[in-house]
Tab-separated table of C-alpha atoms in Angstrom:
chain	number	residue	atom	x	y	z
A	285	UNK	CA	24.348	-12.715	2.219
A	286	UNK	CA	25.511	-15.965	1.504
A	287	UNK	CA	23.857	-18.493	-1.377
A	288	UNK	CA	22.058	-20.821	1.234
A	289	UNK	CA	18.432	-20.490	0.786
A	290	UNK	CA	16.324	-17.970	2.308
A	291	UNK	CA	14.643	-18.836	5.150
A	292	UNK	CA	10.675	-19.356	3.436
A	293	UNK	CA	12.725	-21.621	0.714
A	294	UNK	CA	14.054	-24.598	3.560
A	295	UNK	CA	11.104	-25.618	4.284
A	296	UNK	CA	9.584	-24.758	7.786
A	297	UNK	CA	7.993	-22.149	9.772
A	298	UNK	CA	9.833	-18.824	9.287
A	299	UNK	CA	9.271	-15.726	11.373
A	300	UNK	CA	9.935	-11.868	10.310
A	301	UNK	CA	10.910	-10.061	13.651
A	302	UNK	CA	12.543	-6.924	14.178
A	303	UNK	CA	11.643	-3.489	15.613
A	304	UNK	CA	8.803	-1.337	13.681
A	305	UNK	CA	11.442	1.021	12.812
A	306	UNK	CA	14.938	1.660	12.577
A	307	UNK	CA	16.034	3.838	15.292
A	308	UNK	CA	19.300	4.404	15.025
A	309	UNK	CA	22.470	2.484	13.120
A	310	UNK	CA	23.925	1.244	16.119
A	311	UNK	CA	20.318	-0.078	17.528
A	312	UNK	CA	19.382	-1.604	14.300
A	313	UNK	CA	22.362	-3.708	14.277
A	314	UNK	CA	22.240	-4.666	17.964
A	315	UNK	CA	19.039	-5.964	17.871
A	316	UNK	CA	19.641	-7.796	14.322
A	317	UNK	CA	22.677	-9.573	16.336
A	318	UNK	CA	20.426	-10.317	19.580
A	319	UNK	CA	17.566	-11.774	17.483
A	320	UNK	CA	20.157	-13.852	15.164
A	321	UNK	CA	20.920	-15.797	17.942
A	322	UNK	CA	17.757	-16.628	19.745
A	323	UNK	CA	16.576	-17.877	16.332
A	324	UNK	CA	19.728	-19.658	15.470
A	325	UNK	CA	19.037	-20.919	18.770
A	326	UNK	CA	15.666	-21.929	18.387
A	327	UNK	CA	16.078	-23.658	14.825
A	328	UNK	CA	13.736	-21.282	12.971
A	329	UNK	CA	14.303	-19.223	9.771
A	330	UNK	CA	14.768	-15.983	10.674
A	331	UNK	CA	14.032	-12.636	8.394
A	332	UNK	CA	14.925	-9.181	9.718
A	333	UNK	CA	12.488	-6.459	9.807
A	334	UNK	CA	12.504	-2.861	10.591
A	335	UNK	CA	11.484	-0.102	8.566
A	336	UNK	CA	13.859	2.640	7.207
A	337	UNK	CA	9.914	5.180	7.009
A	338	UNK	CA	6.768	4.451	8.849
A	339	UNK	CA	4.514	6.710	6.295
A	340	UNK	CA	1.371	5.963	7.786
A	341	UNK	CA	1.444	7.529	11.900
A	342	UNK	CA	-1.350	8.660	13.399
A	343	UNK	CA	-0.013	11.578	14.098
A	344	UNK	CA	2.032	14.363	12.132
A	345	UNK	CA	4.510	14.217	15.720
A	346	UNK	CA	4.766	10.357	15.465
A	347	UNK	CA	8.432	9.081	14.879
A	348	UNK	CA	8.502	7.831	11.418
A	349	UNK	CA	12.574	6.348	11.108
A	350	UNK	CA	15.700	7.207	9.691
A	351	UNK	CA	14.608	7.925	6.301
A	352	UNK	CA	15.108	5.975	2.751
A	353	UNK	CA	19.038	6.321	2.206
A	354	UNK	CA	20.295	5.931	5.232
A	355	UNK	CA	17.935	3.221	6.582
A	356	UNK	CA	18.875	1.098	3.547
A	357	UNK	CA	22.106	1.555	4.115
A	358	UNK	CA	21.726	0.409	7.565
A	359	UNK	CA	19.822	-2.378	6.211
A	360	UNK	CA	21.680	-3.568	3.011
A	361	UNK	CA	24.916	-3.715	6.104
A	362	UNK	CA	23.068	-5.695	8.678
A	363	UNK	CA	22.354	-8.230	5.237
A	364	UNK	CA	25.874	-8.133	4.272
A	365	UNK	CA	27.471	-8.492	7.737
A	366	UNK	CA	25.699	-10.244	9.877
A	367	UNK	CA	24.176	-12.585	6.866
A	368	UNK	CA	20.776	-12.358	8.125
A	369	UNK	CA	17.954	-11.771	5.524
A	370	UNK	CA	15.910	-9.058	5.570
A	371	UNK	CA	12.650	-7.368	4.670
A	372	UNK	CA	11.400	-3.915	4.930
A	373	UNK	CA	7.943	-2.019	3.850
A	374	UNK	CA	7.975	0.444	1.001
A	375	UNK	CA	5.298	2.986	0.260
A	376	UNK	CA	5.229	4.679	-3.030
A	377	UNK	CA	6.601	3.274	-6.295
A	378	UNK	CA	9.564	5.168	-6.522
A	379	UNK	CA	10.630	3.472	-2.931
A	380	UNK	CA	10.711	0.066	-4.920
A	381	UNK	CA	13.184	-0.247	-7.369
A	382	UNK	CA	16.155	1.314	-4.715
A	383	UNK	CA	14.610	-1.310	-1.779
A	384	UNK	CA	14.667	-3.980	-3.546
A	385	UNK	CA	18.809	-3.577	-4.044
A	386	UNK	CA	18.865	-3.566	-0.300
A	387	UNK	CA	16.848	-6.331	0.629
A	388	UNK	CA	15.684	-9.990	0.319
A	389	UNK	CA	11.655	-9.209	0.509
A	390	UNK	CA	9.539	-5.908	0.088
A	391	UNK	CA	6.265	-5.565	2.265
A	392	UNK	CA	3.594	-3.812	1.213
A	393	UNK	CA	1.492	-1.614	4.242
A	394	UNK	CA	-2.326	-3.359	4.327
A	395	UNK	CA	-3.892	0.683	3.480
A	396	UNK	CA	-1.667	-0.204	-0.016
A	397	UNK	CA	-2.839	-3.210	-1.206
A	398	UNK	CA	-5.472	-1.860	-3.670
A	399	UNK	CA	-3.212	0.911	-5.073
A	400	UNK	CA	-2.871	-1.184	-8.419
A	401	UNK	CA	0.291	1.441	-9.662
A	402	UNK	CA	2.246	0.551	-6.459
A	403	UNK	CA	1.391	-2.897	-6.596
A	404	UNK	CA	2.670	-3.136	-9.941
A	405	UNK	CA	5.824	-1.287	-8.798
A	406	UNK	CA	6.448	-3.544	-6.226
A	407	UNK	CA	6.317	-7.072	-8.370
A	408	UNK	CA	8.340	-5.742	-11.221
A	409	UNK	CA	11.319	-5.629	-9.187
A	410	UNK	CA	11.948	-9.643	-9.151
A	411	UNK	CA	12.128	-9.626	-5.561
A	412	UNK	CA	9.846	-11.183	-2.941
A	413	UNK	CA	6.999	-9.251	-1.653
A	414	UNK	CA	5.048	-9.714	1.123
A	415	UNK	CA	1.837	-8.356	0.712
A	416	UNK	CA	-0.647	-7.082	3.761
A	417	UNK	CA	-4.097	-7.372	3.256
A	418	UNK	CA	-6.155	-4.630	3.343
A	419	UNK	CA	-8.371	-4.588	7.154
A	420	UNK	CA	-11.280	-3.830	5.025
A	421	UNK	CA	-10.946	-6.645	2.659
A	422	UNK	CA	-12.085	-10.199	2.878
A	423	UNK	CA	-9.468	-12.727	2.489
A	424	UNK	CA	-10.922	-13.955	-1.075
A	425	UNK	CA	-10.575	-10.304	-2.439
A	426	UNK	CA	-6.577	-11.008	-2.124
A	427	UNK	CA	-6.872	-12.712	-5.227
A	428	UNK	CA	-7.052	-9.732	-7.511
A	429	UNK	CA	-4.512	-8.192	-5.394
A	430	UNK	CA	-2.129	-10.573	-6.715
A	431	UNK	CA	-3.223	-11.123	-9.958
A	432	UNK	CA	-2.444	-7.593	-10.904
A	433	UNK	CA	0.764	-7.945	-9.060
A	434	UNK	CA	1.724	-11.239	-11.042
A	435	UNK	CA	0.373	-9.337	-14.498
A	436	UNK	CA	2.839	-6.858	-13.642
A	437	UNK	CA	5.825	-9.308	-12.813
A	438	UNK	CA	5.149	-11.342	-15.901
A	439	UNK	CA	5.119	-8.079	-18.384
A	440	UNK	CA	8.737	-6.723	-16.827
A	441	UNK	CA	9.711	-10.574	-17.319
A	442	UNK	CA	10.394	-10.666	-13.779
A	443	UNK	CA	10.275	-13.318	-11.227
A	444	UNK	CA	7.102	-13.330	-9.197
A	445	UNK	CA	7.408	-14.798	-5.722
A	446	UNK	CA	4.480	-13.583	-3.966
A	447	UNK	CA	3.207	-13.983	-0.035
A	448	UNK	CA	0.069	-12.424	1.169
A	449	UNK	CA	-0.427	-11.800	4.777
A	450	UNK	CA	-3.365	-11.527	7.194
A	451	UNK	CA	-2.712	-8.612	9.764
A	452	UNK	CA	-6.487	-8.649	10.798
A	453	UNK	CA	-9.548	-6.980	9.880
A	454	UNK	CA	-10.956	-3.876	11.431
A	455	UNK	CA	-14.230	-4.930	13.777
A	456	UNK	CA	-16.504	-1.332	14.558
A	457	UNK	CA	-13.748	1.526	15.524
A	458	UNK	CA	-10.389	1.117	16.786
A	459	UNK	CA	-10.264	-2.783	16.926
A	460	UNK	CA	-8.996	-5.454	14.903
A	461	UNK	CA	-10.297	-9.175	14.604
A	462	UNK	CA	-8.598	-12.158	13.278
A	463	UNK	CA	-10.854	-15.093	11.376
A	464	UNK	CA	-8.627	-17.867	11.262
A	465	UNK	CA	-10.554	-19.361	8.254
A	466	UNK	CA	-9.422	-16.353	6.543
A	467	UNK	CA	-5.788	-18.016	6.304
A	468	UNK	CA	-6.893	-21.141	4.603
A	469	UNK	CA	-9.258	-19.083	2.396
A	470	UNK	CA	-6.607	-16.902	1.343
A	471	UNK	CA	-4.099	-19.325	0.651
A	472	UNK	CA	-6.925	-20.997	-1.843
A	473	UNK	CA	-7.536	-18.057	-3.231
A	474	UNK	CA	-4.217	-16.516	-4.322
A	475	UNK	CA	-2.281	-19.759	-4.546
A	476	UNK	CA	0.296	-17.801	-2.573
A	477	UNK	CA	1.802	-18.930	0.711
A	478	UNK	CA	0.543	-17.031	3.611
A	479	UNK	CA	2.160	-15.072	6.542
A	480	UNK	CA	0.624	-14.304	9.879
A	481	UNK	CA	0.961	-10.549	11.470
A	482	UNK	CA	0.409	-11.597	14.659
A	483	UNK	CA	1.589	-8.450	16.509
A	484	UNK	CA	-0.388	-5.922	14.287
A	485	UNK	CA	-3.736	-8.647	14.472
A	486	UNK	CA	-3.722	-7.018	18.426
A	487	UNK	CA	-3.123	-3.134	17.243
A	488	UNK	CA	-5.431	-0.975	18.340
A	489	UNK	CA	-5.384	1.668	15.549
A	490	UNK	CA	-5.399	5.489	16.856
A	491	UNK	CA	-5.980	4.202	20.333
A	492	UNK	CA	-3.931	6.384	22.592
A	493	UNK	CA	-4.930	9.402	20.586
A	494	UNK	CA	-1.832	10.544	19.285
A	495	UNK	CA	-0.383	6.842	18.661
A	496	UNK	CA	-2.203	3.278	18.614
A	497	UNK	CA	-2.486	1.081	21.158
A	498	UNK	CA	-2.266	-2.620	21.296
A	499	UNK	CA	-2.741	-5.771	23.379
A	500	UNK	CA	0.847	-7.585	23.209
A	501	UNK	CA	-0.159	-10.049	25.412
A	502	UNK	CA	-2.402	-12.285	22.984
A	503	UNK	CA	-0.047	-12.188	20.110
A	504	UNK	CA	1.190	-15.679	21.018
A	505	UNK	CA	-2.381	-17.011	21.497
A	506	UNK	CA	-3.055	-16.046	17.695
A	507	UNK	CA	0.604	-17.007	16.566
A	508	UNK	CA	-0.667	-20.110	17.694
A	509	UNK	CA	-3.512	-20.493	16.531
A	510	UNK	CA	-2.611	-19.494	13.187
A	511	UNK	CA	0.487	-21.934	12.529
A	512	UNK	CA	-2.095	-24.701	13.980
A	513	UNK	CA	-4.783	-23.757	10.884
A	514	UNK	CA	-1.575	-25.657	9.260
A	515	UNK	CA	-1.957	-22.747	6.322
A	516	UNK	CA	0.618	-20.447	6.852
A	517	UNK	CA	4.285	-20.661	5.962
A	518	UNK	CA	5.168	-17.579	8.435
A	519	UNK	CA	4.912	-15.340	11.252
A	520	UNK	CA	4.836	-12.030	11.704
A	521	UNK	CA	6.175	-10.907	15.029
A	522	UNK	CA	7.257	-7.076	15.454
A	523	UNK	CA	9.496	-7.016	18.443
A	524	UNK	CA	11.597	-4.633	20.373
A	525	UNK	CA	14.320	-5.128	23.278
A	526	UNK	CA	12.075	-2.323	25.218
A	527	UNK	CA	8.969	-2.232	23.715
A	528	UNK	CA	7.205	0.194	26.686
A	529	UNK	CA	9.368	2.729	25.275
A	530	UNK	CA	9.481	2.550	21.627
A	531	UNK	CA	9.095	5.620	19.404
A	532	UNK	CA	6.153	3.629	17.828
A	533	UNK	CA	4.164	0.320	18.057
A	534	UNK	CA	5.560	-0.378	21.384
A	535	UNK	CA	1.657	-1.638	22.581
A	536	UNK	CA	1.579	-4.451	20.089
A	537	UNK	CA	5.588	-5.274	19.595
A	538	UNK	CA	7.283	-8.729	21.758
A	539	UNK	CA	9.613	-8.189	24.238
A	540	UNK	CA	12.641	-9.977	23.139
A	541	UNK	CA	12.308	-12.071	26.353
A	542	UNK	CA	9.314	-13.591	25.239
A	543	UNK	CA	10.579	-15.417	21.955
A	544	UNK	CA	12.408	-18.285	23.190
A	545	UNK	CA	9.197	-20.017	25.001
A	546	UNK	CA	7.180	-18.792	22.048
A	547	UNK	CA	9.091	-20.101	18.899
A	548	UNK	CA	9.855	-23.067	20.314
A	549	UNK	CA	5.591	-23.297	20.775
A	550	UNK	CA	4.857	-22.372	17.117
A	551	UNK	CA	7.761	-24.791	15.335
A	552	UNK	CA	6.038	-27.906	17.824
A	553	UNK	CA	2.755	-26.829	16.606
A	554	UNK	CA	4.123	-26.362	12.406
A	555	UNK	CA	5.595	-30.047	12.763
A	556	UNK	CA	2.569	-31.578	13.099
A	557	UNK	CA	0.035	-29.024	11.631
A	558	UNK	CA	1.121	-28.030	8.108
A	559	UNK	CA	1.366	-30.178	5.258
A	560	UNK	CA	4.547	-31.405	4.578
């Protein structure tokens, strides 16, 4: 990486985009390269996501990644190489400290965010974290969430720069609902900026029986909507080159296709939505 600023410290919208999970070295790096440019081309800050372990399948059979070493390795390259930032999601506590070398942001998983140990874990490190909301919380509960995560920061006399992010909250079995008063709420409440999921908002959790399902297609209606509640400072967007065939999260992931006409939508909607 270079010493510009990261992309959430210039002072627009900025999107995290990437595959759900690193798939392969050569893959990882393709599509970090592909989505560089249509960013670059776009004008928006851009943060790399993929993720090196998904822990939490619904299925023992369900593709979970490369694994810790050598999907930071694959990240800490694409970083290095291509200068793009990056974030990926840790798990357990011990996962922390090593990410954190590797990356520009940590993301917490929403089933996390009341696990006050990893929480800690993840804030003591000094670097960013972006952390989920829980689907069974309301948006004000996020405030203890980061309290304990800037308590934990502040006794390790590291730097806490903390996001919190709405991914949706789960509405009777198997679906997820977004209330869009939840962002400004949240942002209140934590005195954090706030990030949008909008491709996990659409998941449909356990869905296909041995995977989830999801309804890609309105992700850019509630990308939309969010950035036009003028309280978030980013987007969420998983996306995938071939997302009908991804080893996971292909239902709710973008095709790469779509994020030219769609970026282009939410950084016209940011300019005249969020406080400047």
């Amino acid at each position: 990486m270079t010493d510009a600023a990261l992309p959430w410290q210039q002072g627009g919208l900025f999107v995290i985009a990437g595959p759900c999970a690193i798939e392969s070295r050569a893959f990882a790096l393709e599509t970090a390269e592909e989505l560089r440019g249509i960013f670059a081309a776009a004008g928006i800050g851009f943060v790399y996501k993929s993720s090196f372990d998904k822990a939490n399948r619904t299925s023992v059979s369900s593709f979970r990644g490369v694994g810790m070493d050598k999907g930071l390795e694959i990240l800490a390259e694409i970083r290095e190489t291509l200068g793009i930032s990056v974030v990926t999601d840790v798990h357990t506590a011990d996962q922390a400290a090593p990410a954190a070398q590797a990356v520009d942001m940590l993301q917490t998983p929403a089933f996390l965010c009341r696990q006050s140990d990893f929480i800690a874990a993840v804030a003591r490190t000094g670097t960013p974290v972006n952390i989920k909301k829980g689907q069974f919380l309301a948006p004000w509960d996020m405030a203890k969430v980061t309290e304990k995560a800037r308590a934990a920061a502040d006794e390790a006399g590291a730097k806490s720069e903390l996001f919190v992010c709405e991914r949706g909250t789960s509405f009777g079995y198997g679906n997820l609902v977004v209330d869009m008063r939840g962002l400004a709420i949240m942002k209140e409440a934590t005195s954090c900026p706030v990030v949008f999921d909008a491709t996990h908002s659409v998941q449909l959790p356990g869905a296909k029986g041995e995977s989830s399902g999801g309804e890609r297609q309105y992700a850019p209606a509630l990308a939309r909507a969010a950035v036009a509640t003028g309280a978030v400072s980013g987007v969420f967007m998983e996306s995938h080159p071939d997302p009908n065939n991804a080893p996971c999260d292909g239902p709710n992931m973008l095709p790469f296709e779509w994020l030219p006409e769609l970026l282009a939508e939410l950084k016209a909607i940011d300019a005249i939505s969020r406080p400047r």
